[in-house]
Coordinates of C-alpha atoms in Angstrom, one line a residue:
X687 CA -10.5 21.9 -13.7
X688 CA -11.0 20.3 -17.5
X689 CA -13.1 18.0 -18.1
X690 CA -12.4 15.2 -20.7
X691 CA -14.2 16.1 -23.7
X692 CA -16.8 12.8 -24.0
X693 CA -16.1 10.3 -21.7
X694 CA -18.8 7.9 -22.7
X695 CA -18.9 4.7 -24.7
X696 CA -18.4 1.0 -23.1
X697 CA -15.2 -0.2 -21.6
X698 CA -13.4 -3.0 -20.1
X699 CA -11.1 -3.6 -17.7
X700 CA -9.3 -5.4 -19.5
X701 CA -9.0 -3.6 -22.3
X702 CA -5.4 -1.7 -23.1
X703 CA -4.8 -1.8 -19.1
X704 CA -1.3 -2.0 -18.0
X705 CA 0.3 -5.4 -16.7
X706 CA 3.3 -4.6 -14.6
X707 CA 5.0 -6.9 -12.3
X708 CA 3.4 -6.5 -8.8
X709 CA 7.1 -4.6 -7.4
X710 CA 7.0 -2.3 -10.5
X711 CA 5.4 1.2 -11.2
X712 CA 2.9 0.6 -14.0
X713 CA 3.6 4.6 -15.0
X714 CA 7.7 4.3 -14.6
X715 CA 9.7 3.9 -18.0
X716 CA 12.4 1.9 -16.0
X717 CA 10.3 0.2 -13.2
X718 CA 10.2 0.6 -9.5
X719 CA 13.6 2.8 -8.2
X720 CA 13.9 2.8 -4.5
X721 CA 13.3 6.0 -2.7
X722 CA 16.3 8.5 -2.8
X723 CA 17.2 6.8 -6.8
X724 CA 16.4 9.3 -9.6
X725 CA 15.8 7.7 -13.0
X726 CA 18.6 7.7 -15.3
X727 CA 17.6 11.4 -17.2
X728 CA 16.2 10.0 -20.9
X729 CA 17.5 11.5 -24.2
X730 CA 14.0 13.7 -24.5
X731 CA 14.5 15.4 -21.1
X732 CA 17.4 16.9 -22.8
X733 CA 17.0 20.6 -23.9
X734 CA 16.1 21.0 -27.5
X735 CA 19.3 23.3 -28.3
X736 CA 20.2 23.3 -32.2
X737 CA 16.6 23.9 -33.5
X738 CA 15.1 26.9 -35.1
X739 CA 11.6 26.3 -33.2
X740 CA 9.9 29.6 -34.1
X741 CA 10.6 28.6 -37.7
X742 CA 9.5 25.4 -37.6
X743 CA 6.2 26.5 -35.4
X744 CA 5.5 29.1 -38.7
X745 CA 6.3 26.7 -40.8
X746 CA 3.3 26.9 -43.6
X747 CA 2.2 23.2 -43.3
X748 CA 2.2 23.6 -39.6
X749 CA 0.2 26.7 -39.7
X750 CA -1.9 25.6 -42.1
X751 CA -2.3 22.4 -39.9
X752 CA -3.0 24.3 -37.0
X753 CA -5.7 26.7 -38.6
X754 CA -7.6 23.4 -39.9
X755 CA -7.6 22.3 -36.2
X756 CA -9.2 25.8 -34.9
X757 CA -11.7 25.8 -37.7
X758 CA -13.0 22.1 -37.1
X759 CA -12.6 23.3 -33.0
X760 CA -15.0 26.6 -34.3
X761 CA -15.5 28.4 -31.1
X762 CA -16.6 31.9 -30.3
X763 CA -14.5 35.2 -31.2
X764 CA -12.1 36.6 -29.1
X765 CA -12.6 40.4 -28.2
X766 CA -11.7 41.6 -32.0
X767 CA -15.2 39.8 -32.7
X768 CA -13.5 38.1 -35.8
X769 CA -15.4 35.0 -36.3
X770 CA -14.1 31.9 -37.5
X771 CA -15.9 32.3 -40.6
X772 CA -14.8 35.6 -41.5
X773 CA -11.4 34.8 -40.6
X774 CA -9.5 33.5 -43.6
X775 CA -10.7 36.5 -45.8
X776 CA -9.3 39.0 -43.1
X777 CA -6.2 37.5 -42.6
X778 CA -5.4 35.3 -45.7
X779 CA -3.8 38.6 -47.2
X780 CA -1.8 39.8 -43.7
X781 CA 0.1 36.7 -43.2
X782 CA 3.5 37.4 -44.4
X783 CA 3.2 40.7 -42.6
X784 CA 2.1 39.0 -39.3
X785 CA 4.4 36.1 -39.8
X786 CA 7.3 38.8 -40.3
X787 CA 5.8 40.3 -36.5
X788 CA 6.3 37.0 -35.0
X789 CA 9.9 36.6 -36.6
X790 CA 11.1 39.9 -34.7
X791 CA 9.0 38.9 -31.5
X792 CA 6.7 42.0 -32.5
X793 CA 3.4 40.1 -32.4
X794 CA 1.3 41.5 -29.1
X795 CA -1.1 38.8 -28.0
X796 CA -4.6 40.6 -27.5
X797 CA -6.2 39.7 -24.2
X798 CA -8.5 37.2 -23.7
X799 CA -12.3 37.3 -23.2
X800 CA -13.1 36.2 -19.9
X801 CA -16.1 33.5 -19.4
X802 CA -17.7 31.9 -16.6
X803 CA -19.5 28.1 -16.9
X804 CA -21.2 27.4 -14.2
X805 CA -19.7 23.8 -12.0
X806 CA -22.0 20.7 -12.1
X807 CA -20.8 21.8 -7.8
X808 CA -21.9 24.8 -8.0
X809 CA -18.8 26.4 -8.5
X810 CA -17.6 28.5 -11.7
X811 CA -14.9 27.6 -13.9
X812 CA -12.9 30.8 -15.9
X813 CA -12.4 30.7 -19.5
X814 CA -10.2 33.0 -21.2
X815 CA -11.1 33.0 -25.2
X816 CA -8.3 34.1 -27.6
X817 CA -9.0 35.9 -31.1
X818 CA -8.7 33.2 -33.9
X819 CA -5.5 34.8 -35.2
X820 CA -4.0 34.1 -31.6
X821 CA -5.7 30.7 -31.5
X822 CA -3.9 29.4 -34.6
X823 CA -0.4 30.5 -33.3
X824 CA -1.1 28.9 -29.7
X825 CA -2.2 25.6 -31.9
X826 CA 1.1 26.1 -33.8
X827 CA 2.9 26.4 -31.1
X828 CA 1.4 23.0 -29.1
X829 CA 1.9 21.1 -32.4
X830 CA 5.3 21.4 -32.3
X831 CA 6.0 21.7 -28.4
X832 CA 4.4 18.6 -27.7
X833 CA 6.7 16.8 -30.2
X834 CA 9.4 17.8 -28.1
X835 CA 7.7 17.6 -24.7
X836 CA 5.1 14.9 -25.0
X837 CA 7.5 11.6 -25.1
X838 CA 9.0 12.7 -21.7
X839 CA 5.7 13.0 -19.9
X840 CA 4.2 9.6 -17.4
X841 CA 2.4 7.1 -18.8
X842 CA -0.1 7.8 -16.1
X843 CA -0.7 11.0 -17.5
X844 CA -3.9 10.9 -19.9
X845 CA -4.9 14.2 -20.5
X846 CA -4.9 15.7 -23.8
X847 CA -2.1 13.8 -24.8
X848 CA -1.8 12.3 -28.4
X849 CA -3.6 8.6 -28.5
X850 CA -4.8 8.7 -25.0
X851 CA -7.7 9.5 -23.4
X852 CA -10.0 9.4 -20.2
X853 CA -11.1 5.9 -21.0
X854 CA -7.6 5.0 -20.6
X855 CA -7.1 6.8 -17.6
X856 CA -10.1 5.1 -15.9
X857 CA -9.0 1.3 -17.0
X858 CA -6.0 2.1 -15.4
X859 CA -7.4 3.1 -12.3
X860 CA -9.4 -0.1 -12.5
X861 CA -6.5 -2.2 -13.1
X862 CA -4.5 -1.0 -10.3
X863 CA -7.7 -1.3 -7.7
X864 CA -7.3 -5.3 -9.0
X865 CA -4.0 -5.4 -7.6
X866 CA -4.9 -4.6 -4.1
X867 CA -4.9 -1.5 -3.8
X868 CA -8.1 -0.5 -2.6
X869 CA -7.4 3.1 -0.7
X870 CA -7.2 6.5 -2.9
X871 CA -5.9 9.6 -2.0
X872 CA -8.1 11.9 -4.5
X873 CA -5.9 15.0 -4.4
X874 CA -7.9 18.4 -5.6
X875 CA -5.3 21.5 -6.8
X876 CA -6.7 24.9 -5.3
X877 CA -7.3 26.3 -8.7
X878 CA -5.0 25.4 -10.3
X879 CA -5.2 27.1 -13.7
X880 CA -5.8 30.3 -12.0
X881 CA -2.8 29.7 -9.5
X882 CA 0.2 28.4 -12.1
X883 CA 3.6 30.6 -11.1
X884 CA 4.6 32.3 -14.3
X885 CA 8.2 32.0 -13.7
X886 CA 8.3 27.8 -12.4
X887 CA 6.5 27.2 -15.9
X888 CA 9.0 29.4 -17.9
X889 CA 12.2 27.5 -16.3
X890 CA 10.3 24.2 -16.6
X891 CA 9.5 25.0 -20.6
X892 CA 13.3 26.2 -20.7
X893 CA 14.7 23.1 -19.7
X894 CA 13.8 21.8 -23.7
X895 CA 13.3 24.8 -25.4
X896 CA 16.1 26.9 -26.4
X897 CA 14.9 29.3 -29.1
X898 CA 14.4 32.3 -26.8
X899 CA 11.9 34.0 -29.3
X900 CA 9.5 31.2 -28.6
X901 CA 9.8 31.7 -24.8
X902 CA 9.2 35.3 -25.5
X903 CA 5.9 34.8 -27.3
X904 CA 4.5 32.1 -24.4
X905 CA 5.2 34.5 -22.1
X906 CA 3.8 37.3 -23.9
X907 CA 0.4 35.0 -24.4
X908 CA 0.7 34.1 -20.1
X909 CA 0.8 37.7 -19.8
X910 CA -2.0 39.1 -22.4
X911 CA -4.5 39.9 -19.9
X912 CA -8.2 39.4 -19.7
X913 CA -11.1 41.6 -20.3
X914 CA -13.8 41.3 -18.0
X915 CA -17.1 42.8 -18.2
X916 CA -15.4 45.7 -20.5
X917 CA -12.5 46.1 -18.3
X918 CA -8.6 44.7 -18.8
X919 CA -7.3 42.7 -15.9
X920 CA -3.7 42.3 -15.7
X921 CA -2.6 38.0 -15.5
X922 CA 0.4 37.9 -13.4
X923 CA -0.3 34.4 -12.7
X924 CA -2.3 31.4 -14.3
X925 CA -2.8 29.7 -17.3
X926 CA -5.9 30.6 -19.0
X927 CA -8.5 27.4 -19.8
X928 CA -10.1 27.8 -23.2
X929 CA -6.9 28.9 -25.8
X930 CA -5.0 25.7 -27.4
X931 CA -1.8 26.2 -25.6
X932 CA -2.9 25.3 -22.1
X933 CA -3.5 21.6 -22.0
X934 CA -0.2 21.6 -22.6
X935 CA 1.4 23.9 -20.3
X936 CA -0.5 22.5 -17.6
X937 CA 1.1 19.0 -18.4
X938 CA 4.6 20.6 -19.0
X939 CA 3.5 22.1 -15.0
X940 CA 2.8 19.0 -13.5
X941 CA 5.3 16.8 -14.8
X942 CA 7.5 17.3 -12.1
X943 CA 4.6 16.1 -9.5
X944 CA 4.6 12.9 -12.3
X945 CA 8.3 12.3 -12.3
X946 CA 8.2 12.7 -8.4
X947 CA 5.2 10.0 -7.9
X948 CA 7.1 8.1 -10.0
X949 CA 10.1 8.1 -8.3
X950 CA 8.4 7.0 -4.9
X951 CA 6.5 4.0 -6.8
X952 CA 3.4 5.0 -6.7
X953 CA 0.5 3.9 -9.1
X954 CA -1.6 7.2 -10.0
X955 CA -3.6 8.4 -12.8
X956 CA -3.4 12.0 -14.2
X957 CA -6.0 13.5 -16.5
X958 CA -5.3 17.2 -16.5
X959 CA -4.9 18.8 -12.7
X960 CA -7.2 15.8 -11.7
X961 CA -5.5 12.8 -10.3
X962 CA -5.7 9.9 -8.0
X963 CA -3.0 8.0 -6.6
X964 CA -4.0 4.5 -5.5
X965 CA -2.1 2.3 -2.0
X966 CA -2.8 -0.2 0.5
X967 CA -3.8 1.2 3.4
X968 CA -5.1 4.1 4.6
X969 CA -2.1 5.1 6.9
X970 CA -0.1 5.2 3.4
X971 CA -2.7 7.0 2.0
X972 CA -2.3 9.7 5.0
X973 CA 1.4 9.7 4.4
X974 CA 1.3 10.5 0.8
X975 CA -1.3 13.5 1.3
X976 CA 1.6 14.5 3.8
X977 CA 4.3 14.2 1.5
X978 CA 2.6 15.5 -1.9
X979 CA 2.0 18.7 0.1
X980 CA 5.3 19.0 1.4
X981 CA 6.3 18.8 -2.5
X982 CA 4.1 21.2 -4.1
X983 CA 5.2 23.9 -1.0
X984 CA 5.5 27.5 -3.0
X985 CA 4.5 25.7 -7.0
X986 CA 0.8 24.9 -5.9
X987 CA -1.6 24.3 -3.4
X988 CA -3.9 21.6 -2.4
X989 CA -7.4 21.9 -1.5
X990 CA -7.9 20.9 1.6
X991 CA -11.7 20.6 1.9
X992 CA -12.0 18.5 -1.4
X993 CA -8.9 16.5 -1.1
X994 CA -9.5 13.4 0.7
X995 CA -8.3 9.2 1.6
X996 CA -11.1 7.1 0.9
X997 CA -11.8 3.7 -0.1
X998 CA -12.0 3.2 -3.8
X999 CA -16.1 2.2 -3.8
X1000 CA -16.0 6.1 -2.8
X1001 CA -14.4 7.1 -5.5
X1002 CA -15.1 9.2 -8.4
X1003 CA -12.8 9.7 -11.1
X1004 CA -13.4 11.2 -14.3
X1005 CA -17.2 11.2 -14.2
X1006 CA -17.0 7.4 -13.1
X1007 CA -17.7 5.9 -10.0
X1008 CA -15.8 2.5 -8.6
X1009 CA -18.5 0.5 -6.8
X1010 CA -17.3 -2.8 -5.5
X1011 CA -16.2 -5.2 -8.3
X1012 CA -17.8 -2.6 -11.2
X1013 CA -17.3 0.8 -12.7
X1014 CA -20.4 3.2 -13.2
X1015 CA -21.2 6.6 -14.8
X1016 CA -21.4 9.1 -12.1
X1017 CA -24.2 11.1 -12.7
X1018 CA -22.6 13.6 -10.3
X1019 CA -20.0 14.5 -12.5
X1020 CA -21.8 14.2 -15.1
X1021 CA -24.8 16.4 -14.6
X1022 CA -25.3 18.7 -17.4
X1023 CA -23.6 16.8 -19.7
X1024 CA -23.2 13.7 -22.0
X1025 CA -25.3 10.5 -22.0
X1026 CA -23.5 8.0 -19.6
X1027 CA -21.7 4.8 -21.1
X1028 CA -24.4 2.2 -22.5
X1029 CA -23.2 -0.2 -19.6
X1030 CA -21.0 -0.4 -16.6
X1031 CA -17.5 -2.4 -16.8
X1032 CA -16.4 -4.9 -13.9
X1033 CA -12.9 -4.2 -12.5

């Protein structure tokens, strides 16, 4: 799963938590609706019909904004071997030929190259590394698809997500243990990134995106393929973790599971495919492990053996840990990695 970037610094409870009436849903836009109500659909859930997308997403400020993001990113080259720094001398030139590729959907994505980082469990985590050249058209196209997608997601989602961030995520999950509820159901998705159904994230990116071209070219990055050690592996399923694109499919994927929480009342916190959702008792807690799985029947699984309702002082969230009335670095999750936070925060 991702990991949030640098989660490290000091934090309060206190700080830029959310105060909801005890009946509402701290992540709902409209507060609590009963189970069985949908929420009234919002204006931004509406598809995105009208709008020239692809030329908005090769739209020279946008590309130039995207290309300024991948540089200050840097990162290693894709299989061409084109560097970051030998990139704008390469390609400076070819643009209006490979913008005039993308107009008639003639641009082929090159595969990725495929990379394993080793788990602070033990486990390995798969990244697939795009060229440059596909990099900055992945960032152009998140730039402006998360205009159009990002205003719809939850409030409890905090992943990657303009303005928020894993502090936030974890203040929230303080804030809500302060209300009462002291069980959590920490739900793990059987590989998720590896797992996501092609065709549910094309209908779900459908529902606001209407330029067909643009679908086309997603689809054609879902389905570029991976070399591993020297030999191409076709992708007929997943979403990639290392090109600029996925953060946000991966949200656009989950939002349903959001929008569903939400509709039940329940007070969760999302960062990515890791999320906790926070109740009374531990029979609720049983009953929501019940009913999430029922939900996410043929779009994706749930790992049984990692999934789990325990009390919040067993909790680990995000590289924290919730120990009675305070919050402490985890240096579980974060072996291997950052400094922890100069001090602890009480919930």
């Amino acid at each position: 799963m991702i990991r949030p970037a640098k989660v490290t610094g000091s934090l309060t409870c206190d700080e830029g938590s959310n105060r909801n009436d005890e009946n509402g849903s701290a992540c709902s836009p409209h507060g609590y609706a009963p189970p069985g109500v949908a929420w009234e659909r919002r204006e931004e859930d509406r598809p995105n019909s009208g709008i020239d997308l692809l030329e908005a997403i090769l739209d020279a400020d946008n590309v130039s904004r995207a290309w300024r993001r991948v540089k200050g990113n840097r990162g290693a080259a894709g299989i061409d071997g084109i560097t970051i720094d030998e990139f704008p001398d390469l390609f400076r030139e070819r643009w209006p030929e490979l913008r005039e590729d993308l107009m008639n959907g003639n641009h082929v994505p090159l595969p990725v190259r495929r990379v394993e980082i080793e788990k602070p469990d033990g486990g390995k985590r798969l990244l697939g590394i795009p060229t440059v050249l596909d990099r900055v058209i992945q960032q152009s196209v998140a730039q402006v698809l998360g205009s159009i997608f990002d205003p719809g997601f939850s409030e409890c989602s905090f992943g990657f997500r303009p303005n928020r961030s894993a502090h936030q995520a974890v203040r929230h999950v303080c804030e809500t243990i302060k209300q009462g509820r002291r069980i959590a159901v920490d739900l793990d998705l059987s590989k998720f990134f590896e797992e996501v159904d092609h065709d549910l994230l094309m209908n779900r990116l459908a529902r606001k995106v209407s330029d067909r071209r643009v679908l086309r070219l997603i689809g054609g990055y879902l389905r570029a393929g991976a070399y591993v050690d020297g030999r191409l592996q076709r992708t007929l399923k997943g979403v990639p973790q290392g090109g600029p694109l996925s953060p946000l499919l991966a949200n656009v994927m989950l939002d349903d599971l959001d929008k569903e929480l939400e509709r039940r009342g329940h007070r969760f916190a999302r960062y990515a495919d890791d999320f906790v959702i926070l109740v009374k008792s531990r029979r609720a807690g049983e009953r929501v492990v019940s009913s999430v799985r029922r939900f996410l029947v043929k779009k994706l699984k749930v790992n049984e053996e990692k999934s789990q309702v325990v009390k919040t002082s067993a909790l680990e969230f995000l590289g924290f840990a919730f120990r009675g009335s305070r919050v402490k670095w985890s240096r579980q999750e974060s072996s291997g990695s950052q400094a922890p936070p100069a001090r602890a925060y009480k919930s």
